[in-house]
CSV table of C-alpha atoms in Angstrom, one decimal:
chain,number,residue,atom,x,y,z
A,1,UNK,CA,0.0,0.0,0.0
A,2,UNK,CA,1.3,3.8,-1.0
A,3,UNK,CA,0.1,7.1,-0.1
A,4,UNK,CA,-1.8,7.3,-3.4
A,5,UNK,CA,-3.8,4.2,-1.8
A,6,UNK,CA,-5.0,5.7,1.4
A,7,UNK,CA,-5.3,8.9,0.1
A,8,UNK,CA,-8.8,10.5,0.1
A,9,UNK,CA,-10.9,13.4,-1.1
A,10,UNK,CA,-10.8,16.7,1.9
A,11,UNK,CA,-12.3,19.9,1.5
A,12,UNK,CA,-10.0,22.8,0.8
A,13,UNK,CA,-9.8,26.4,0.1
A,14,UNK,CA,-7.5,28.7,-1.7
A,15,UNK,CA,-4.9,31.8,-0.4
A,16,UNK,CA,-7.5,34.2,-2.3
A,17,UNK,CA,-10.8,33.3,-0.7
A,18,UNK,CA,-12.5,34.9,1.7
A,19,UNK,CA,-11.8,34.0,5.7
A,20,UNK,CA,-15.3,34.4,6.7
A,21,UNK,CA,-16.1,31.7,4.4
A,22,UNK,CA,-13.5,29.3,5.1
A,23,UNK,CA,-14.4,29.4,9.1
A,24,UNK,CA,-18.1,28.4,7.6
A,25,UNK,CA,-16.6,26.2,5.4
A,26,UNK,CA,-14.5,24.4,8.5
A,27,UNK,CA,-17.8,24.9,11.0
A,28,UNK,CA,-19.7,23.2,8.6
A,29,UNK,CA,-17.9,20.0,7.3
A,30,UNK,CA,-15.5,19.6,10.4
A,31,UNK,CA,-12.4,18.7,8.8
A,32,UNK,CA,-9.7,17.9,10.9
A,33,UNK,CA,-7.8,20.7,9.6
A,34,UNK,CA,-8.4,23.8,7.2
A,35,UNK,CA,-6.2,22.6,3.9
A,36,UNK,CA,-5.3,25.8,1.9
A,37,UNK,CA,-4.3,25.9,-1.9
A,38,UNK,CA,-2.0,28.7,-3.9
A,39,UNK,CA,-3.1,29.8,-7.1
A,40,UNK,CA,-1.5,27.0,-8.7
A,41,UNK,CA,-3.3,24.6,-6.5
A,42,UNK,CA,-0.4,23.3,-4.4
A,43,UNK,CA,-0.3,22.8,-0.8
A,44,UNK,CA,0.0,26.6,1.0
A,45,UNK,CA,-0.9,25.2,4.5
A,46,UNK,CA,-2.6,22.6,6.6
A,47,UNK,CA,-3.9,24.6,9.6
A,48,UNK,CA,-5.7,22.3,12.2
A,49,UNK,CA,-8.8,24.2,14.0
A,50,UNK,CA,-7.5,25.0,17.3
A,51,UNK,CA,-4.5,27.5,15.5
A,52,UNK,CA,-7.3,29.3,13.4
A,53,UNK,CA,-9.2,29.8,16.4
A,54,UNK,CA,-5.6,30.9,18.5
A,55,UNK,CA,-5.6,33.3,15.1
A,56,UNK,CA,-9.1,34.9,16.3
A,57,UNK,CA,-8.5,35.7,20.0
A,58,UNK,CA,-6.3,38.8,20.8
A,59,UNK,CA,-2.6,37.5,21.8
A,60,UNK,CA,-2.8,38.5,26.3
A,61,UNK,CA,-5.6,36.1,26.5
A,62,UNK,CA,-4.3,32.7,24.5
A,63,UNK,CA,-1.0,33.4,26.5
A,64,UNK,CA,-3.5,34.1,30.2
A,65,UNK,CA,-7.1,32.9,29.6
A,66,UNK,CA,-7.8,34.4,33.4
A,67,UNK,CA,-9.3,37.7,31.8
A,68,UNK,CA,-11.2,35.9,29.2
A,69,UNK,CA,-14.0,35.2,31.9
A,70,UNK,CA,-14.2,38.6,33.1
A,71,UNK,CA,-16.7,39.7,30.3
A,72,UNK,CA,-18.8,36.5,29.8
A,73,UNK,CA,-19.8,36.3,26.2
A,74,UNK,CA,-20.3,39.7,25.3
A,75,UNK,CA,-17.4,40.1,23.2
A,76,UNK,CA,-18.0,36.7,21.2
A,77,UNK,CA,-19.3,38.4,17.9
A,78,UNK,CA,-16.2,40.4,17.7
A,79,UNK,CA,-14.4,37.3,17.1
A,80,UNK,CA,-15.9,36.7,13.8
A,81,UNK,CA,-15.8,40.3,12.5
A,82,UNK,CA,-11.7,39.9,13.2
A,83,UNK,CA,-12.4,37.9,10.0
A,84,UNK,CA,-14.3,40.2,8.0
A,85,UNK,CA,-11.7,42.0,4.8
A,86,UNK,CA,-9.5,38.6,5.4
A,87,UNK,CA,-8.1,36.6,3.0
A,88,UNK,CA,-7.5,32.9,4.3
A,89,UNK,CA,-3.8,33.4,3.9
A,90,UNK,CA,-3.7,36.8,5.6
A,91,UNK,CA,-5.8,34.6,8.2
A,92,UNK,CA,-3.4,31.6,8.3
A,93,UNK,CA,-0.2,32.6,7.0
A,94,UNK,CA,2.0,29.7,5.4
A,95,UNK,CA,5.2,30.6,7.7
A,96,UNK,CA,3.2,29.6,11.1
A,97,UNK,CA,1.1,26.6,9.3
A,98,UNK,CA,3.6,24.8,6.4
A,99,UNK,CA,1.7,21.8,5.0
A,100,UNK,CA,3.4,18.1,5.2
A,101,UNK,CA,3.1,16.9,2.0
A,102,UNK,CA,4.4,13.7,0.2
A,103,UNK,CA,4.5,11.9,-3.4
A,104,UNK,CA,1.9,8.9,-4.8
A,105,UNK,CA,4.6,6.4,-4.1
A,106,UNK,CA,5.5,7.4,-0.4
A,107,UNK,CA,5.1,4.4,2.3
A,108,UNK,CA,2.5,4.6,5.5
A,109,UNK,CA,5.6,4.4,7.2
A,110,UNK,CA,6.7,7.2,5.6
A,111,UNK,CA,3.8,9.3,6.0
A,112,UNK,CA,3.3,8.6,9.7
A,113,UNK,CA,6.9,9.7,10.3
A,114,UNK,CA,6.4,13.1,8.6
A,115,UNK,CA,3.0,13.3,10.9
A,116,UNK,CA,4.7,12.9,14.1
A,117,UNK,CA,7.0,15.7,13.5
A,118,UNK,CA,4.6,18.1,12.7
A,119,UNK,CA,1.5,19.4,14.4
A,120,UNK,CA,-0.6,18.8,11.2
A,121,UNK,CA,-3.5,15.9,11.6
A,122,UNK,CA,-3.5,15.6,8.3
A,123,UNK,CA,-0.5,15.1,5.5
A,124,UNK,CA,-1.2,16.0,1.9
A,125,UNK,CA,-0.8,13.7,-1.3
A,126,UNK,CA,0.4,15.4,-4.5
A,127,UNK,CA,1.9,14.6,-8.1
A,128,UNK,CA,3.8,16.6,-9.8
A,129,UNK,CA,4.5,16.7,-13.6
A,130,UNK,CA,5.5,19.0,-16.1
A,131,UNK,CA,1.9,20.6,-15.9
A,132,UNK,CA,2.7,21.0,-12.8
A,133,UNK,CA,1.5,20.0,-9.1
A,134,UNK,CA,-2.0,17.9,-8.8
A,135,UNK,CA,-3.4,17.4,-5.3
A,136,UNK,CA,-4.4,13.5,-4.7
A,137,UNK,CA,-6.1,13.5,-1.4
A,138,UNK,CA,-5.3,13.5,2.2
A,139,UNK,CA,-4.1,11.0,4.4
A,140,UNK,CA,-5.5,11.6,8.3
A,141,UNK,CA,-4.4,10.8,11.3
A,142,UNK,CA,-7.2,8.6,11.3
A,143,UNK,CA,-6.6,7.0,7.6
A,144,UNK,CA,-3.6,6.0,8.9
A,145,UNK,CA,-4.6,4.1,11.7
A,146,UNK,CA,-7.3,2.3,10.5
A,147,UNK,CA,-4.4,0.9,7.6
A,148,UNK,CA,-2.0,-0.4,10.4
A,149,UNK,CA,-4.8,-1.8,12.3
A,150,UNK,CA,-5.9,-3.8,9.5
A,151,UNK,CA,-2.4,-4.7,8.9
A,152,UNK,CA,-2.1,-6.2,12.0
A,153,UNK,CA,-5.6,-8.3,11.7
């Protein structure tokens, strides 16, 4: 079995698209993590939830969450207009989020060795040619798994 095997379909989004619309985009579906495409459809950046949330709430209280009780809930609608005139990579820029990607022909073993040394859940499947880069799938944390359990059945 290859990466190209346990690869499977995952939503994405692109650098250009609105913010606003990938956080619906991620609400809705619950990926594990927010894939983003360039222009040219390769991999920009696998961002998993909990960063595009740590992205949305002011620096002081993801470094002290002590004065995040002080005002209740009043302030939680101002988390989503931090989004509003945001593009999803001004959102979730590639230098803080760089996606773990492999080839078709890579081994699970392979794959599961790049996961563990990143903080992605998820580890992106592309081909490249001479037209260029094609996305094949995902493989999750989950995918992954499920293969070495039923390897060892």
């Amino acid at each position: 079995m290859r990466a190209r095997d346990l690869a499977e379909p995952h939503p994405f989004v692109t650098t250009d698209d609105d913010a606003i619309d990938a956080a619906r985009m991620l609400a809705e579906q619950s990926p594990s993590a927010l894939l983003v495409l360039d222009t040219d459809n390769q991999p920009y950046a696998v961002v998993p939830g909990s960063q595009l949330i740590r992205q949305l709430i002011p620096a002081y209280i993801a470094e002290d969450p002590a004065p995040a009780g002080v005002g209740g809930d009043q302030h939680d609608g101002e988390l989503a207009e931090r989004l509003a005139g945001l593009t999803v990579a001004e959102w979730a820029p590639r230098r803080l989020y760089p996606p773990p990607v492999v080839g078709p022909d890579a081994w699970p073993m392979e794959v599961a060795a790049l996961m563990a040394r990143t903080p992605s859940p998820l580890v992106a499947v592309i081909e490249r040619d001479r037209n260029g880069v094609t996305l094949l799938g995902t493989i999750t944390a989950a995918r992954l798994l499920q293969h070495f359990l039923q390897a060892a059945a």
